[in-house]
Short mmCIF file of C-alpha atoms and ligand atoms in Angstrom, two decimals:
data_model
loop_
_atom_site.label_atom_id
_atom_site.label_comp_id
_atom_site.label_asym_id
_atom_site.label_seq_id
_atom_site.Cartn_x
_atom_site.Cartn_y
_atom_site.Cartn_z
CA MET A 1 -35.52 123.09 65.84
CA THR A 2 -32.20 124.11 67.37
CA PRO A 3 -30.39 120.78 67.96
CA LEU A 4 -27.03 122.59 68.41
CA ALA A 5 -28.23 125.15 70.99
CA GLY A 6 -25.55 125.74 73.58
CA ARG A 7 -22.80 124.23 71.41
CA LEU A 8 -19.70 125.97 70.11
CA ALA A 9 -18.40 125.15 66.70
CA VAL A 10 -15.27 126.29 64.87
CA VAL A 11 -15.44 126.13 61.05
CA THR A 12 -12.39 126.88 58.96
CA GLY A 13 -12.73 128.20 55.45
CA ALA A 14 -16.06 129.75 56.35
CA SER A 15 -15.85 132.90 54.21
CA ARG A 16 -17.42 131.25 51.14
CA GLY A 17 -18.45 127.95 49.56
CA ILE A 18 -19.02 124.85 51.64
CA GLY A 19 -17.61 126.34 54.89
CA HIS A 20 -19.89 129.39 54.64
CA ALA A 21 -22.89 127.04 54.21
CA ILE A 22 -21.81 124.91 57.18
CA ALA A 23 -21.41 127.93 59.44
CA ARG A 24 -24.85 129.22 58.43
CA ILE A 25 -26.66 125.88 58.93
CA PHE A 26 -24.88 125.40 62.33
CA ALA A 27 -26.01 128.87 63.45
CA GLU A 28 -29.54 128.15 62.26
CA ALA A 29 -29.37 125.01 64.41
CA GLY A 30 -28.55 127.22 67.41
CA ALA A 31 -24.72 126.86 67.68
CA ARG A 32 -22.34 129.71 68.24
CA VAL A 33 -19.95 129.46 65.30
CA VAL A 34 -16.36 130.71 65.14
CA ARG A 35 -15.71 131.31 61.44
CA VAL A 36 -12.10 131.21 60.36
CA ALA A 37 -10.68 132.34 57.01
CA ARG A 38 -8.07 134.85 55.80
CA SER A 39 -10.55 137.29 54.19
CA LEU A 40 -12.94 137.63 57.14
CA THR A 41 -13.02 140.80 59.25
CA ALA A 42 -12.85 140.30 63.01
CA GLY A 43 -16.25 140.83 64.62
CA ALA A 44 -19.53 139.23 65.56
CA ASP A 45 -22.95 139.02 63.97
CA GLY A 46 -25.42 137.22 66.20
CA LEU A 47 -24.16 133.64 66.66
CA LEU A 48 -21.39 134.09 64.08
CA LEU A 49 -18.00 135.12 65.48
CA ASP A 50 -15.33 135.93 62.90
CA TYR A 51 -11.66 135.23 63.55
CA PRO A 52 -9.50 135.95 60.49
CA ALA A 53 -6.52 133.58 60.31
CA ASP A 54 -4.31 131.71 57.84
CA VAL A 55 -4.59 127.98 58.62
CA ALA A 56 -1.41 127.35 56.65
CA ASP A 57 0.57 129.21 59.34
CA PRO A 58 0.97 126.92 62.41
CA ALA A 59 2.00 129.84 64.68
CA ALA A 60 -1.10 131.82 63.68
CA VAL A 61 -3.23 128.73 64.24
CA ALA A 62 -1.84 128.19 67.74
CA ALA A 63 -2.50 131.84 68.61
CA LEU A 64 -6.03 131.62 67.15
CA ALA A 65 -6.89 128.52 69.18
CA ALA A 66 -5.62 130.11 72.41
CA ARG A 67 -7.69 133.23 71.75
CA VAL A 68 -10.84 131.20 70.92
CA VAL A 69 -10.57 129.04 74.04
CA ALA A 70 -9.93 132.11 76.26
CA GLU A 71 -12.55 134.42 74.69
CA VAL A 72 -15.30 132.05 73.56
CA GLY A 73 -14.70 128.59 75.02
CA THR A 74 -13.77 125.07 74.13
CA PRO A 75 -15.27 123.92 70.84
CA ASP A 76 -17.75 121.06 70.83
CA ILE A 77 -17.32 120.75 67.09
CA LEU A 78 -14.29 121.51 64.94
CA VAL A 79 -14.79 121.44 61.16
CA ASN A 80 -11.55 121.35 59.17
CA ASN A 81 -12.92 122.64 55.88
CA ALA A 82 -10.50 125.26 54.57
CA GLY A 83 -8.93 123.97 51.37
CA VAL A 84 -7.39 124.78 48.04
CA PHE A 85 -7.58 122.83 44.78
CA ASP A 86 -6.02 123.01 41.32
CA ARG A 87 -5.95 120.41 38.57
CA ILE A 88 -2.49 120.19 37.13
CA PRO A 89 -1.02 117.67 34.62
CA PHE A 90 1.67 115.80 36.49
CA GLU A 91 4.63 116.98 34.36
CA GLN A 92 3.66 120.61 34.99
CA ALA A 93 3.12 120.12 38.75
CA THR A 94 5.83 121.74 40.88
CA VAL A 95 7.09 121.08 44.36
CA ALA A 96 6.11 124.67 45.23
CA GLU A 97 2.51 123.91 44.28
CA LEU A 98 2.61 120.60 46.17
CA THR A 99 3.81 122.53 49.23
CA ARG A 100 1.10 125.16 48.84
CA GLN A 101 -1.78 122.69 48.71
CA LEU A 102 -0.29 120.47 51.42
CA GLN A 103 0.09 123.50 53.74
CA VAL A 104 -3.60 124.39 53.58
CA ASN A 105 -5.21 120.97 53.10
CA LEU A 106 -3.09 118.89 55.51
CA VAL A 107 -0.79 120.99 57.67
CA GLY A 108 -3.76 123.28 58.45
CA PRO A 109 -6.02 120.53 59.79
CA PHE A 110 -3.07 118.97 61.63
CA ALA A 111 -2.15 122.23 63.32
CA ILE A 112 -5.64 123.37 64.21
CA THR A 113 -6.71 119.95 65.53
CA GLN A 114 -3.58 119.78 67.64
CA ALA A 115 -4.09 123.31 68.90
CA PHE A 116 -7.67 122.64 70.14
CA MET A 117 -7.19 119.04 71.25
CA PRO A 118 -5.88 119.60 74.81
CA ALA A 119 -8.98 121.67 75.70
CA MET A 120 -11.34 119.24 73.93
CA ARG A 121 -9.70 116.25 75.63
CA ARG A 122 -10.01 117.93 79.06
CA ALA A 123 -13.70 118.51 78.28
CA GLY A 124 -13.98 114.77 77.48
CA ARG A 125 -16.26 115.40 74.52
CA GLY A 126 -16.25 116.84 71.04
CA GLN A 127 -16.24 116.10 67.38
CA VAL A 128 -13.63 116.77 64.73
CA ILE A 129 -15.18 116.75 61.25
CA ASN A 130 -12.66 116.77 58.40
CA ILE A 131 -13.81 117.72 54.93
CA GLY A 132 -12.18 115.24 52.62
CA SER A 133 -13.13 114.65 49.01
CA VAL A 134 -13.96 111.83 46.62
CA ALA A 135 -10.25 112.35 45.78
CA ASP A 136 -9.26 111.11 49.27
CA ALA A 137 -9.88 107.50 48.19
CA THR A 138 -9.83 107.53 44.38
CA GLY A 139 -7.23 108.84 41.97
CA PHE A 140 -8.33 111.20 39.21
CA PRO A 141 -6.22 112.52 36.27
CA GLU A 142 -4.30 115.76 36.87
CA ASN A 143 -5.04 115.45 40.55
CA SER A 144 -1.76 114.09 41.90
CA ILE A 145 -1.18 117.03 44.27
CA TYR A 146 -4.73 117.52 45.53
CA SER A 147 -5.27 113.79 45.93
CA ALA A 148 -2.07 113.45 47.89
CA THR A 149 -3.27 116.12 50.33
CA LYS A 150 -6.69 114.54 50.76
CA TYR A 151 -5.40 110.93 51.07
CA GLY A 152 -3.13 112.39 53.73
CA LEU A 153 -6.08 113.98 55.48
CA ARG A 154 -7.96 110.67 55.44
CA GLY A 155 -4.91 108.95 56.90
CA MET A 156 -4.68 111.51 59.67
CA HIS A 157 -8.41 111.17 60.36
CA GLU A 158 -8.15 107.37 60.66
CA SER A 159 -5.09 107.57 62.89
CA LEU A 160 -6.64 110.13 65.24
CA ALA A 161 -9.87 108.11 65.48
CA ALA A 162 -7.78 105.16 66.66
CA GLU A 163 -5.59 107.21 68.99
CA TYR A 164 -8.50 108.96 70.73
CA HIS A 165 -10.72 105.87 70.86
CA GLY A 166 -12.74 105.93 74.10
CA THR A 167 -11.92 109.49 75.08
CA GLY A 168 -15.26 111.01 74.05
CA ILE A 169 -13.70 112.77 71.07
CA ARG A 170 -15.26 111.60 67.82
CA PHE A 171 -13.73 111.94 64.36
CA ALA A 172 -15.65 112.04 61.08
CA LEU A 173 -14.57 112.41 57.46
CA VAL A 174 -17.13 114.00 55.17
CA SER A 175 -16.07 113.49 51.54
CA PRO A 176 -18.01 115.30 48.83
CA GLY A 177 -17.76 114.98 45.12
CA PRO A 178 -17.87 118.03 42.81
CA THR A 179 -19.70 120.90 44.48
CA ASP A 180 -20.54 124.22 42.88
CA THR A 181 -18.34 126.65 44.80
CA PRO A 182 -15.77 129.32 43.87
CA ILE A 183 -13.04 126.65 44.19
CA TRP A 184 -13.76 125.76 40.55
CA ASP A 185 -13.31 129.37 39.32
CA GLY A 186 -9.54 129.06 39.12
CA ALA A 187 -9.19 125.29 38.83
CA GLY A 188 -7.09 124.43 35.80
CA GLY A 189 -6.80 121.10 34.02
CA SER A 190 -7.19 120.05 30.44
CA ARG A 191 -10.03 117.54 30.91
CA PRO A 192 -13.72 118.38 30.87
CA VAL A 193 -15.52 118.63 34.23
CA ARG A 194 -19.13 118.20 35.11
CA PRO A 195 -21.13 121.40 34.41
CA ARG A 196 -21.46 123.51 37.56
CA SER A 197 -25.25 123.23 37.36
CA GLU A 198 -24.91 119.44 37.75
CA MET A 199 -22.61 119.58 40.78
CA LEU A 200 -23.75 119.27 44.39
CA LYS A 201 -24.73 122.51 46.13
CA PRO A 202 -22.83 123.78 49.18
CA SER A 203 -26.09 123.35 51.13
CA ASP A 204 -26.11 119.59 50.24
CA VAL A 205 -22.75 119.14 51.90
CA ALA A 206 -23.67 121.44 54.84
CA GLU A 207 -26.74 119.33 55.54
CA ALA A 208 -24.61 116.20 55.60
CA VAL A 209 -22.16 117.87 58.04
CA LEU A 210 -25.10 118.95 60.21
CA PHE A 211 -26.35 115.35 60.26
CA VAL A 212 -22.96 114.18 61.50
CA ALA A 213 -22.72 116.97 64.08
CA THR A 214 -26.16 116.22 65.54
CA ARG A 215 -25.66 112.49 66.11
CA PRO A 216 -25.83 111.55 69.81
CA PRO A 217 -22.56 110.78 71.63
CA ARG A 218 -23.26 107.02 71.44
CA MET A 219 -22.97 107.20 67.63
CA THR A 220 -19.83 107.79 65.53
CA ILE A 221 -19.96 108.37 61.81
CA ASP A 222 -16.57 107.42 60.47
CA VAL A 223 -16.91 108.38 56.79
CA LEU A 224 -19.74 109.96 54.86
CA ARG A 225 -19.32 110.19 51.07
CA MET A 226 -21.61 111.95 48.67
CA SER A 227 -21.53 112.70 44.94
CA PRO A 228 -23.79 114.17 42.30
CA SER A 229 -26.14 111.49 41.00
CA PRO A 230 -25.12 110.17 37.54
CA THR A 231 -26.85 111.91 34.67
CA GLU A 232 -28.56 109.99 31.85
CA SER A 233 -25.53 110.38 29.56
CA GLU A 234 -23.31 108.81 32.23
CA THR A 235 -25.42 105.69 32.80
N1 NAP B 1 -16.07 122.30 45.75
C1 NAP B 1 -15.82 121.02 45.54
O1 NAP B 1 -16.06 120.48 44.44
C2 NAP B 1 -15.20 120.18 46.63
C3 NAP B 1 -15.30 118.76 46.50
C4 NAP B 1 -14.73 117.98 47.49
C5 NAP B 1 -14.13 118.56 48.55
N2 NAP B 1 -14.05 119.94 48.67
C6 NAP B 1 -13.39 120.47 49.84
O2 NAP B 1 -14.29 121.32 50.51
C7 NAP B 1 -13.57 122.30 51.24
C8 NAP B 1 -14.18 123.68 50.91
O3 NAP B 1 -14.02 123.91 49.53
P1 NAP B 1 -14.95 124.95 48.71
O4 NAP B 1 -15.30 124.26 47.49
O5 NAP B 1 -15.97 125.50 49.58
O6 NAP B 1 -13.84 126.04 48.35
P2 NAP B 1 -13.89 127.64 48.28
O7 NAP B 1 -15.28 128.05 47.83
O8 NAP B 1 -12.73 128.05 47.44
O9 NAP B 1 -13.66 128.08 49.77
C9 NAP B 1 -12.44 127.75 50.39
C10 NAP B 1 -12.44 128.33 51.79
O10 NAP B 1 -11.17 128.00 52.40
C11 NAP B 1 -10.60 129.20 52.87
N3 NAP B 1 -9.15 129.14 52.83
C12 NAP B 1 -8.34 128.84 51.76
N4 NAP B 1 -7.07 128.95 52.14
C13 NAP B 1 -7.06 129.30 53.45
C14 NAP B 1 -6.02 129.54 54.39
N5 NAP B 1 -4.71 129.47 54.02
N6 NAP B 1 -6.36 129.89 55.64
C15 NAP B 1 -7.66 129.99 55.97
N7 NAP B 1 -8.68 129.74 55.12
C16 NAP B 1 -8.37 129.42 53.90
C17 NAP B 1 -11.13 130.32 51.97
O11 NAP B 1 -11.15 131.56 52.66
P3 NAP B 1 -10.10 132.76 52.42
O12 NAP B 1 -9.67 132.75 50.97
O13 NAP B 1 -10.86 133.92 52.87
O14 NAP B 1 -8.98 132.43 53.34
C18 NAP B 1 -12.55 129.84 51.78
O15 NAP B 1 -13.37 130.23 52.85
C19 NAP B 1 -12.10 122.15 50.81
O16 NAP B 1 -11.40 121.43 51.77
C20 NAP B 1 -12.18 121.39 49.55
O17 NAP B 1 -11.02 120.64 49.28
C21 NAP B 1 -14.58 120.74 47.72
#
């Protein structure tokens, strides 16, 4: 089954974790996939096309989008997945850290969506899938910065869905709970977290994103939330 055959997808943050899994499942479904992340090396491997870039740099994002449209084409699917996360008690949180997380988690999706939108609008079709979080609609302790970035992303998603209503461009927010990826390696915080073995797997989230990306044009998925099932000790 190759339901995405002939489609072009751009996936940010595709060097590891959830974005890596999304890129792989999209390619298995037949899509050409432009993978974006800072640590990738430019090149191609079958359906995977690697474009290293820093999504926190709006000028680099604009140049990236122009190159992708000229060299590969107009994306049918844009997945804003690149993100950073750190759990910080509020009184230790700094404006510099707020700026760092905002730049990747909110300015990045803003800039890259804006950079691709003229071509996607001209095509009259396409999907923008933003990777939110359970923290985009619920506050958790030591999460003031990350939550602010993800609430902001959800706000942008809802606004763009309204603004582009009827244009053929669809917007989806896919919001996972804790998922076992390298993002947890450096995540601080003083409170216990769910063991990594009890988190979602990147493939769980990638399958949800594939589901959204393969819905027919008549169907829009606005928000899709998923979390690890409660364990016996939590019930
Ligand atoms: N894991 C979870 O529990 C969880 C839960 C809910 C939501 N999420 C969200 O899911 C998304 C992916 O997270 P993950 O868990 O897969 O994290 P991850 O394993 O740390 O991967 C993050 C990805 O983002 C890229 N990235 C970071 N900063 C970037 C920048 N400035 N420019 C370009 N790429 C950048 C990284 O690539 P380079 O370092 O190579 O640039 C990497 O590919 C994030 O938006 C995160 O907020 C994660």
